[in-house]
mmCIF file of C-alpha atoms in Angstrom:
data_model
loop_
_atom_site.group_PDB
_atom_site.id
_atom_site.type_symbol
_atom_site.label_atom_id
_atom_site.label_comp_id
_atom_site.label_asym_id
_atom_site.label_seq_id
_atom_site.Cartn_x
_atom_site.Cartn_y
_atom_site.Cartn_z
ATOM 1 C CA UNK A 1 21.266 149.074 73.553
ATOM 2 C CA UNK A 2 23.694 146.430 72.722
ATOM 3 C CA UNK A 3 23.558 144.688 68.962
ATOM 4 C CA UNK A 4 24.535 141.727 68.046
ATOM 5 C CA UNK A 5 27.703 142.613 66.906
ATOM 6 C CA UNK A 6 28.807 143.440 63.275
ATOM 7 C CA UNK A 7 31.229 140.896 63.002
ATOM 8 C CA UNK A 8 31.340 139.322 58.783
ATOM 9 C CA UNK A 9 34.937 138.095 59.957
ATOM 10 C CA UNK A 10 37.582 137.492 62.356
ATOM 11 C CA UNK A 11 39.239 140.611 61.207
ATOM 12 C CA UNK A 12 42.075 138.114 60.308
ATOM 13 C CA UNK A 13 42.734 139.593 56.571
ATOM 14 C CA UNK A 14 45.177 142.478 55.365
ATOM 15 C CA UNK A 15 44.478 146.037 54.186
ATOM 16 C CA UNK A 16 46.689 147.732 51.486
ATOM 17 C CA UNK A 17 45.881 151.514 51.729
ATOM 18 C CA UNK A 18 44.167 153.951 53.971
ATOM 19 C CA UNK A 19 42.588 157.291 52.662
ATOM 20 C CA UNK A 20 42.616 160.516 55.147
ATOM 21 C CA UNK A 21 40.147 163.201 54.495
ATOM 22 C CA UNK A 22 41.282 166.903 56.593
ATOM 23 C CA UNK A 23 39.999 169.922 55.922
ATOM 24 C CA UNK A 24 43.021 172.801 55.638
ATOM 25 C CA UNK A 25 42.908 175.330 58.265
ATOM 26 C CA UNK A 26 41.013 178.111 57.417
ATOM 27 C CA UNK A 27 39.430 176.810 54.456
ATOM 28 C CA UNK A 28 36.558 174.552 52.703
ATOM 29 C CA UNK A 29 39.541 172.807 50.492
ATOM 30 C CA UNK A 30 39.813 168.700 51.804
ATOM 31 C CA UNK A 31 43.181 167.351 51.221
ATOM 32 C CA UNK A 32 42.639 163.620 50.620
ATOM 33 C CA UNK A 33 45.815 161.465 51.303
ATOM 34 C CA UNK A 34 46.283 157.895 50.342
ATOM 35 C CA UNK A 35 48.618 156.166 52.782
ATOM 36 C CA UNK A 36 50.061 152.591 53.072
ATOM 37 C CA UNK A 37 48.144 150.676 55.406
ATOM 38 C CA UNK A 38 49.725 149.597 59.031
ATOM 39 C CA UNK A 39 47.890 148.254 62.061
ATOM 40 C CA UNK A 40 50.103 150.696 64.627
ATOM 41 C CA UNK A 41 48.901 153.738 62.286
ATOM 42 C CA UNK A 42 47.256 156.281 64.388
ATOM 43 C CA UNK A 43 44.077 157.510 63.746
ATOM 44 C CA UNK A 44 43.727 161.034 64.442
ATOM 45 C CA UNK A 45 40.581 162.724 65.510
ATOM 46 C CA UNK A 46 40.701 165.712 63.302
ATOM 47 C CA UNK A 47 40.252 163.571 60.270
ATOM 48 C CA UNK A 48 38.217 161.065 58.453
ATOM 49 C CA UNK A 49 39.647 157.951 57.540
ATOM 50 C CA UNK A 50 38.379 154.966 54.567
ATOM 51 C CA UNK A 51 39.604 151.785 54.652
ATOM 52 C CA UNK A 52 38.299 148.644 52.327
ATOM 53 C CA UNK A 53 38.334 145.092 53.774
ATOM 54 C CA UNK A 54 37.678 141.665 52.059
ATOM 55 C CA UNK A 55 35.722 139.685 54.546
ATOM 56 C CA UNK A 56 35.969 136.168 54.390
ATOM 57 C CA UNK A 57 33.787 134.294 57.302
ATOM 58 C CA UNK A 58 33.884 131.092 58.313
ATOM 59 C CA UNK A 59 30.492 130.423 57.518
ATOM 60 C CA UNK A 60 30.889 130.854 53.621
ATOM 61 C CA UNK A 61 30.299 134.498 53.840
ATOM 62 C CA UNK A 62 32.734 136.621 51.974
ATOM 63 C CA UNK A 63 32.666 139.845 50.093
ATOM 64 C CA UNK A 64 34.231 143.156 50.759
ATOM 65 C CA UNK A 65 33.061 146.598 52.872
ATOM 66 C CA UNK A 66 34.407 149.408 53.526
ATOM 67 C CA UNK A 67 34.850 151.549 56.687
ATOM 68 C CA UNK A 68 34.239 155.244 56.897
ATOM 69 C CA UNK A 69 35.634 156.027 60.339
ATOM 70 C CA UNK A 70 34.756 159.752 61.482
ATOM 71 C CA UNK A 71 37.164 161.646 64.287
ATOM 72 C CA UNK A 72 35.485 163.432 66.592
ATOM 73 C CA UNK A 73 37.047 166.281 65.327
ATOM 74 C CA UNK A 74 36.842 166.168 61.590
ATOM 75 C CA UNK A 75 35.117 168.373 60.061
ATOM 76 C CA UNK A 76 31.624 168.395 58.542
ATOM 77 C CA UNK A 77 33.138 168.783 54.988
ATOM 78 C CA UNK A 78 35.829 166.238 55.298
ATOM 79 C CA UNK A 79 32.982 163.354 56.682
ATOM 80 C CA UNK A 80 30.697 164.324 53.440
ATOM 81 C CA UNK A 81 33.282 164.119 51.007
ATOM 82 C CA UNK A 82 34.295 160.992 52.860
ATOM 83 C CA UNK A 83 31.304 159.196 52.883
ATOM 84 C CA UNK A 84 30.492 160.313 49.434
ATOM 85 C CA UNK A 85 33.410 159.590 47.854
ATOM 86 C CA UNK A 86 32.735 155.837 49.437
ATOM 87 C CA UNK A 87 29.522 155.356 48.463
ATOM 88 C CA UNK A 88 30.031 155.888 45.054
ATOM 89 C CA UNK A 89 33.042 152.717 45.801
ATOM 90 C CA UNK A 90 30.924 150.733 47.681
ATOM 91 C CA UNK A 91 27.746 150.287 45.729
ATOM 92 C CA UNK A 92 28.210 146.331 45.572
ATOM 93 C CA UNK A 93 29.584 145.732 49.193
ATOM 94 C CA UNK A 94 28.549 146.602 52.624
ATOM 95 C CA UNK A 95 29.274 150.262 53.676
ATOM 96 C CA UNK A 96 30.343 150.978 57.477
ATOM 97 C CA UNK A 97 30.288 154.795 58.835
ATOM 98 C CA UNK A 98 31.767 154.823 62.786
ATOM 99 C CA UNK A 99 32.527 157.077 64.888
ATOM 100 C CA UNK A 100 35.562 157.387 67.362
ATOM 101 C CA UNK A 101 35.099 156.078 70.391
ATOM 102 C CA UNK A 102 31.943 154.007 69.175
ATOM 103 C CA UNK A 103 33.739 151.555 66.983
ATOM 104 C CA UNK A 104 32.301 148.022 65.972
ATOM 105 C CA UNK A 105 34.411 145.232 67.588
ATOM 106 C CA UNK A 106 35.237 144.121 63.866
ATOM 107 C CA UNK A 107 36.933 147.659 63.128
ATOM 108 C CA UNK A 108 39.156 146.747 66.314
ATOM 109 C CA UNK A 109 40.147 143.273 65.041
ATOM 110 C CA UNK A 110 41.459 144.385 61.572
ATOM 111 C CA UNK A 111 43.920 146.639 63.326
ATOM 112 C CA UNK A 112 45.221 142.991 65.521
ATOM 113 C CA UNK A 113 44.449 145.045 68.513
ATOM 114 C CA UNK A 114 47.286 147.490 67.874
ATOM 115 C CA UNK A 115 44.759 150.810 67.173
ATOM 116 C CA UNK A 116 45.743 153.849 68.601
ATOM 117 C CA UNK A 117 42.975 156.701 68.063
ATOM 118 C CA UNK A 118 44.217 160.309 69.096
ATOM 119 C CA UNK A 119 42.312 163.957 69.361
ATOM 120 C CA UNK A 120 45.730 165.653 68.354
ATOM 121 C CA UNK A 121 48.412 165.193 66.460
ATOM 122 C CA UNK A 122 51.310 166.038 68.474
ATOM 123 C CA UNK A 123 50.685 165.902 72.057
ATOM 124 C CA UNK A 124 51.355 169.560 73.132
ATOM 125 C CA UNK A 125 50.349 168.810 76.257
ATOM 126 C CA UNK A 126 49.283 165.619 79.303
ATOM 127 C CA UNK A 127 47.558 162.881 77.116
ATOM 128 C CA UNK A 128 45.581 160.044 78.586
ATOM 129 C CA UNK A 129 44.428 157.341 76.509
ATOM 130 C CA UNK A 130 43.034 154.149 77.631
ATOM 131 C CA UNK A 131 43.406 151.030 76.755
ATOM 132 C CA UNK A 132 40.616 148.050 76.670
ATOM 133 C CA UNK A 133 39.810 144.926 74.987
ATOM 134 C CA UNK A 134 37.701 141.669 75.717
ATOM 135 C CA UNK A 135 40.326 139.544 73.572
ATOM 136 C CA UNK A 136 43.739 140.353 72.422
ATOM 137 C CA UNK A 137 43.182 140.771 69.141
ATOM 138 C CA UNK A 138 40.742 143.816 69.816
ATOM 139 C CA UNK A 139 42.687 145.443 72.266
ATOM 140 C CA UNK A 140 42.617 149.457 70.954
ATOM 141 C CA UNK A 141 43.946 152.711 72.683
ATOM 142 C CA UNK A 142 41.546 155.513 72.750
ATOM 143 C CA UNK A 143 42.320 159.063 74.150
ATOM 144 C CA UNK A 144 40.268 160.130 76.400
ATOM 145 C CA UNK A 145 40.192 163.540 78.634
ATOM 146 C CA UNK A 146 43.700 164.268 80.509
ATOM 147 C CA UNK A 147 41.749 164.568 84.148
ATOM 148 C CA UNK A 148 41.246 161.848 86.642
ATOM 149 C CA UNK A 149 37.660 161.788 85.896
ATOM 150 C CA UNK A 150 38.153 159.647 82.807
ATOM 151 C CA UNK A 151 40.038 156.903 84.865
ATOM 152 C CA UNK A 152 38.259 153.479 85.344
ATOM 153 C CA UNK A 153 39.355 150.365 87.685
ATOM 154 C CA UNK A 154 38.205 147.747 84.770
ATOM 155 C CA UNK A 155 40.978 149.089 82.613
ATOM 156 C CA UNK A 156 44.527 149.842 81.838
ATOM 157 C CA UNK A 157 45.881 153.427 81.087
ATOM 158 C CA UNK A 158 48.882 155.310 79.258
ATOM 159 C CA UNK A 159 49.275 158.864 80.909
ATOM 160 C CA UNK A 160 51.432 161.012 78.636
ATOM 161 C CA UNK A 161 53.417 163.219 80.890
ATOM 162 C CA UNK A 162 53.208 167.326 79.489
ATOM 163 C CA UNK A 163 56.201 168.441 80.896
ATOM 164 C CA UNK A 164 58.925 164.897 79.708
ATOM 165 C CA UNK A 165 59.398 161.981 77.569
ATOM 166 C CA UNK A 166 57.741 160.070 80.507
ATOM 167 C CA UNK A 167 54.473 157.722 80.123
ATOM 168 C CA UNK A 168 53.033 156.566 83.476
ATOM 169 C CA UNK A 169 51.205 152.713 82.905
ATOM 170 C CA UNK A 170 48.559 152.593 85.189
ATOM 171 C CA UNK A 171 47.085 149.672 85.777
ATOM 172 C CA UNK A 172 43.352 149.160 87.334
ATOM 173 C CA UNK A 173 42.990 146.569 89.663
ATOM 174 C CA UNK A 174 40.227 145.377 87.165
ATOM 175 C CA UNK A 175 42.495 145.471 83.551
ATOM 176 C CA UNK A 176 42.941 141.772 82.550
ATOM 177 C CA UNK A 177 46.510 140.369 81.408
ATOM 178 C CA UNK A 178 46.097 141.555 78.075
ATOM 179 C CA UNK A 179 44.990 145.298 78.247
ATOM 180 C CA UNK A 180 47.879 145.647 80.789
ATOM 181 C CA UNK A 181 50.534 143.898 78.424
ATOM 182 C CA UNK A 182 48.871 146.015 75.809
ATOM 183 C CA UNK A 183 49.533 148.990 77.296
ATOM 184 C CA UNK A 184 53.268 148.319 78.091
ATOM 185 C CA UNK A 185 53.977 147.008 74.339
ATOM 186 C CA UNK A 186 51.750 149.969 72.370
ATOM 187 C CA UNK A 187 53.903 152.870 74.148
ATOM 188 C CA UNK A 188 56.953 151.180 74.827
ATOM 189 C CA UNK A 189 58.422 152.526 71.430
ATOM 190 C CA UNK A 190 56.075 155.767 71.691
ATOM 191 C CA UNK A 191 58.923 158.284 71.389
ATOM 192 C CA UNK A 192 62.569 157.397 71.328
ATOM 193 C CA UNK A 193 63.834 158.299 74.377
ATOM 194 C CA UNK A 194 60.484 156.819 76.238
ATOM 195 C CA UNK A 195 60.759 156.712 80.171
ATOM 196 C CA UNK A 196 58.105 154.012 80.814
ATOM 197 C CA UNK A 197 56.942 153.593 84.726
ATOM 198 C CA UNK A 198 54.072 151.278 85.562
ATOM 199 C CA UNK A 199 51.644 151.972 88.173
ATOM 200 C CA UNK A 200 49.368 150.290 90.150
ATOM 201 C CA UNK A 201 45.688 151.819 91.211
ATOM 202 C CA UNK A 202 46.171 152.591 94.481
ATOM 203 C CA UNK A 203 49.927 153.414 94.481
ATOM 204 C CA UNK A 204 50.028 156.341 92.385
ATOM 205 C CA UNK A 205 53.390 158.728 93.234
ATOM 206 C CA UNK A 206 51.981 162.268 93.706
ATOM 207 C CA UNK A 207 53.763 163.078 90.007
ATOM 208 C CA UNK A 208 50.836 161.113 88.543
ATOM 209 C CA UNK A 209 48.367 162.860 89.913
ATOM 210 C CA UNK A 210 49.348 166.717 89.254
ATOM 211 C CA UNK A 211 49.411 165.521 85.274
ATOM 212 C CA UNK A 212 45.599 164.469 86.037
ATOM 213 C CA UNK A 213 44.963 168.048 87.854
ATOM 214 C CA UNK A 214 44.923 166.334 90.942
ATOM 215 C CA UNK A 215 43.604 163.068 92.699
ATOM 216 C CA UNK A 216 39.377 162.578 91.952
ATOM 217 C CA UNK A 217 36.157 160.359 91.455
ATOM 218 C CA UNK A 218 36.692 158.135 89.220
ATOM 219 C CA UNK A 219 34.775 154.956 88.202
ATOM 220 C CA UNK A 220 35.778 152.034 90.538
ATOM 221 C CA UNK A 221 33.315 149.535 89.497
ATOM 222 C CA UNK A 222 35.322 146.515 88.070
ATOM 223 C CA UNK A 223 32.723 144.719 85.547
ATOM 224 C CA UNK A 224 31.042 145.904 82.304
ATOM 225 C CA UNK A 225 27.461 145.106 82.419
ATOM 226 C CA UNK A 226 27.242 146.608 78.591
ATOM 227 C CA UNK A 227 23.500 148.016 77.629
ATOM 228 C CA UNK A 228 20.895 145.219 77.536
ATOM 229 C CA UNK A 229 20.324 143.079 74.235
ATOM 230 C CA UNK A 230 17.465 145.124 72.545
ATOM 231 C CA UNK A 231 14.952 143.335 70.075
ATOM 232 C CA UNK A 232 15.391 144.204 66.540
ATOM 233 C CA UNK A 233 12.909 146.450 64.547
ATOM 234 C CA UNK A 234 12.390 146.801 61.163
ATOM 235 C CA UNK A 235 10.985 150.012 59.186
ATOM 236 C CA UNK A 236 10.154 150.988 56.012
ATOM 237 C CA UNK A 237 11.601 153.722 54.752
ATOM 238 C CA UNK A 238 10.040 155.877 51.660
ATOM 239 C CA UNK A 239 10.803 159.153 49.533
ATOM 240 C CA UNK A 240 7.641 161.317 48.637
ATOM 241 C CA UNK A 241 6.896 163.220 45.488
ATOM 242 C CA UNK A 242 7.825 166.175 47.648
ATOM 243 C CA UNK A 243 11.324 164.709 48.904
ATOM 244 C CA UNK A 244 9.684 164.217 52.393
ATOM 245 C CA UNK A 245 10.706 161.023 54.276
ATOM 246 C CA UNK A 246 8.080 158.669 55.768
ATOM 247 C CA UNK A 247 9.410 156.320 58.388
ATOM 248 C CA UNK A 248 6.708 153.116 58.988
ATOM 249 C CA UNK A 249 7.451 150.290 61.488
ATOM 250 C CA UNK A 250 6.828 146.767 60.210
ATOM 251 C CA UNK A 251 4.973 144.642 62.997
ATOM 252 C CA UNK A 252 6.563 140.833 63.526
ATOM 253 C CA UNK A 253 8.808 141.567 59.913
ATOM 254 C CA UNK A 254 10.103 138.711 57.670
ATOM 255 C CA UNK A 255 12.412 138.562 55.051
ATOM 256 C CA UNK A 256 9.205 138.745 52.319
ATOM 257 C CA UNK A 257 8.890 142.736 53.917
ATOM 258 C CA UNK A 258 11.973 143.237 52.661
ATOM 259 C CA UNK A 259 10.643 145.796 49.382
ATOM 260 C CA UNK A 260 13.331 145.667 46.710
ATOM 261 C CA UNK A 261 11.804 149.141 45.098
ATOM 262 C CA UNK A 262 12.862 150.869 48.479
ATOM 263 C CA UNK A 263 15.526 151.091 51.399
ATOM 264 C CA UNK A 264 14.817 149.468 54.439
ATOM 265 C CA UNK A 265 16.013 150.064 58.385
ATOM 266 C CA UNK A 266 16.890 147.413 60.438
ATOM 267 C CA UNK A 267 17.391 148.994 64.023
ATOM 268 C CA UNK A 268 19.363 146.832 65.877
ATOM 269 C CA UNK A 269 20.649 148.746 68.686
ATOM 270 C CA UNK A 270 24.235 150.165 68.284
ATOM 271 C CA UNK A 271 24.083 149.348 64.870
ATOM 272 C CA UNK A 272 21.301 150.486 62.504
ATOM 273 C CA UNK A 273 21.156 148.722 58.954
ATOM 274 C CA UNK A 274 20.045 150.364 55.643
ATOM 275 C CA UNK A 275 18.979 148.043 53.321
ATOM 276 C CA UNK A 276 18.755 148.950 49.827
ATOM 277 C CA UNK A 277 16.759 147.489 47.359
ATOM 278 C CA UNK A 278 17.690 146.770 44.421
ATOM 279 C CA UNK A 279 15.128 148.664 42.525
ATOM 280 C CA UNK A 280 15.864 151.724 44.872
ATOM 281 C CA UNK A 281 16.437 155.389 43.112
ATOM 282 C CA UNK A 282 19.491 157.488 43.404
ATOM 283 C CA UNK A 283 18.271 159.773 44.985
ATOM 284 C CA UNK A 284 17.240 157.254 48.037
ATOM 285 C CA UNK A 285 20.618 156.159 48.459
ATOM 286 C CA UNK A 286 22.090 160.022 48.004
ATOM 287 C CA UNK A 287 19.643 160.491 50.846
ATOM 288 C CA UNK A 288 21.084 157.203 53.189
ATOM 289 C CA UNK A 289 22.101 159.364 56.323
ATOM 290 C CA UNK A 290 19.190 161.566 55.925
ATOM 291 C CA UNK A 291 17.032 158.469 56.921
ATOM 292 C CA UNK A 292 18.929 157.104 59.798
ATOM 293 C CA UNK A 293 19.400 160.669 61.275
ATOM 294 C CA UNK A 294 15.624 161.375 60.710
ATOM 295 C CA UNK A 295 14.880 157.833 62.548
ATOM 296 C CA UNK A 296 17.528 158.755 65.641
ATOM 297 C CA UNK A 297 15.577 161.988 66.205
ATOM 298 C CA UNK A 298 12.426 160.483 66.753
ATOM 299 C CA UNK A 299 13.954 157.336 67.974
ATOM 300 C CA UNK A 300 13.187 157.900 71.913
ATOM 301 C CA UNK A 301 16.219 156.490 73.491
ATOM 302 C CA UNK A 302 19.468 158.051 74.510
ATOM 303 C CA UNK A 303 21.491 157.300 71.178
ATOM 304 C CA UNK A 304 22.730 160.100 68.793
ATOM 305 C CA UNK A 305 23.913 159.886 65.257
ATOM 306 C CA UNK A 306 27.666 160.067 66.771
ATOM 307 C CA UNK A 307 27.400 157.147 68.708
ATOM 308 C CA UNK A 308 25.147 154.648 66.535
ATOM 309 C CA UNK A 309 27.636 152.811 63.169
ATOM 310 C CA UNK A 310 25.220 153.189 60.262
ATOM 311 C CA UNK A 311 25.580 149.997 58.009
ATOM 312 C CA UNK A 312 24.657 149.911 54.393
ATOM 313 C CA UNK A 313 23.685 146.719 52.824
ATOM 314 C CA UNK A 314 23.061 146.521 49.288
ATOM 315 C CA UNK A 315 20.011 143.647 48.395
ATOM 316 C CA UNK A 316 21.737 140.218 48.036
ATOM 317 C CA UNK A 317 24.771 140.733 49.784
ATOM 318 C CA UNK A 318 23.415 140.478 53.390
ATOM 319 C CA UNK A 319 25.859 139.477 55.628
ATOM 320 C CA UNK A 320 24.769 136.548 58.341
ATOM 321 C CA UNK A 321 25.053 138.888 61.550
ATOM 322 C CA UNK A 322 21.601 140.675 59.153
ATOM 323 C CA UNK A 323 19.921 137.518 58.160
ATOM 324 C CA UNK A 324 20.271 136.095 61.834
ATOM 325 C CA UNK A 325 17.893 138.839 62.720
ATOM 326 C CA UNK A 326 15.054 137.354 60.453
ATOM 327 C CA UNK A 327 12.797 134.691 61.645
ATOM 328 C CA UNK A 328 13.750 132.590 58.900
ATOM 329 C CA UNK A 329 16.212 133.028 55.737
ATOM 330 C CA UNK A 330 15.930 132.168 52.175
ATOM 331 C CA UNK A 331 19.086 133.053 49.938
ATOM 332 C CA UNK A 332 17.318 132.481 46.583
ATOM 333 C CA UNK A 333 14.439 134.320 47.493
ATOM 334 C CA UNK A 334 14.821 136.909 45.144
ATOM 335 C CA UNK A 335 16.458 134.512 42.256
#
């Protein structure tokens, strides 16, 4: 289900640096590089990538978090060290871990809707990536699988050609103004010898098609209903003696449930919330992803730890998107 939205800013502020974590082929070694900070960097998916961001809200709010963004390719010892390495960074601010392709808006907006996410590094073959936004400023360019399948009327589309310096723009009959503009100013500049053609849906030349393995079902359907707005839930989350986790709902929850000696999940559809006491032990916040991947399993709907951004919000430094999810909100509570 749809959240809310994690959204402590406009996304209007800078970033300085950018920190890619890749395992070496062939090995367990993780070569960690530091790299200045632009909004048409690419993202690849064979990597994980940490970012810091000072939010600074209109509604007073301001503080900083940083982003752990996962490719869906990275390996499982470049997202540990990733996420570990940010944790240890991040124990006053909010903490974001996303996955590509699941994204919170907000993650778009710092990037001024230039983001490009790839699966490869150089295309060595067709590429498709497609391009969609509900504003400008969170326009972003995902790849997606090089087969007419992955087409879809509500958006716009950059086809990579395998065989030339050729990119095809193909345009859905649903894409708005932006996504379509988008499209032609992201690859534009893609290589330097770029042979840009723009296509509508509907008159593709045949060329188009044989890079997409042939003309096939696609999705037509020109509106995105999105998943229904879920209610949020809140649970309490506990370490035994023995290291076992206990997961307990709490029934019509207020901010006074809220137990500063423990961590605390706040489910709130695409986004799931770990609160953290202040009075909370190492070893519950070493064991952060444990909970939320325990509480996915037996969650019964159809979300996965891949597709769900896991938030971490340290006690007193809840942003307003969390305390808008409580019946009623006292900031000196716990004075």
């Amino acid at each position: 289900g749809r959240s809310f939205g994690f959204m402590p800013d406009n996304g209007q502020n800078g970033i300085e640096t950018i920190t890619q974590y890749v395992a070496r082929p062939g090995s367990d070694e993780i070569v960690v590089n530091s790299v200045p900070f632009e909004e048409k960097l690419p993202l690849m998916g064979f990597a994980s990538y940490v970012l810091t961001y000072n939010y600074d809200g209109r509604n007073g709010d301001t503080g900083f978090l940083t982003y752990v963004w996962h490719g869906v390719k990275a390996s499982s010892a470049a997202k540990k060290r990733a996420f570990e390495e940010s944790l240890v960074g991040s124990k006053e601010g909010l903490l974001v871990q996303t996955n590509q392709g699941h994204e919170p808006r907000h993650f778009y907006k710092i990037f001024k809707g230039k983001l490009l996410t790839s699966l490869t590094a150089l295309p060595v073959s067709t590429q498709l990536f497609r391009i969609r936004g509900t504003v400008e400023s969170d326009v972003h360019a995902g790849e997606v699988a090089a087969d007419s399948s992955s087409l879809a009327s509500s958006d716009a589309f950059a086809l990579l050609s395998g065989k030339s310096h050729k990119i095809y723009i193909w345009k859905g009959l649903g894409a708005s103004a932006f996504e379509k503009q988008a499209a032609v100013d992201r690859f534009s500049d893609y290589w330097d010898d770029v042979e840009l053609e723009q296509v509508e849906e509907g008159a593709e030349p045949d060329e188009f098609w044989e890079e997409l393995k042939g003309e096939g079902q696609y999705d037509r359907s020109l509106g995105d209903l999105g998943a229904p707005l879920l209610e949020p839930r809140l649970f309490h989350c506990r370490l035994s003696s023995a290291g076992l986790l206990k997961v307990e709902e709490v029934a019509q929850y207020e901010q006074e449930d809220l137990d500063p000696e423990d961590i605390m999940l706040l489910d709130a559809g695409d986004e799931i919330y770990l609160w953290v006491g202040s009075g909370a032990s190492e070893e519950e916040n070493a064991k952060l992803l444990d909970m939320a991947k325990l509480y996915i399993r037996m969650e019964p709907t159809a979300r996965s730890f891949d597709t769900v951004n896991i938030i971490r919000v340290p006690q007193g430094k809840e942003p307003s998107v969390f305390q808008r999810m409580f019946p009623h909100w006292d900031d000196n509570y716990w004075q």
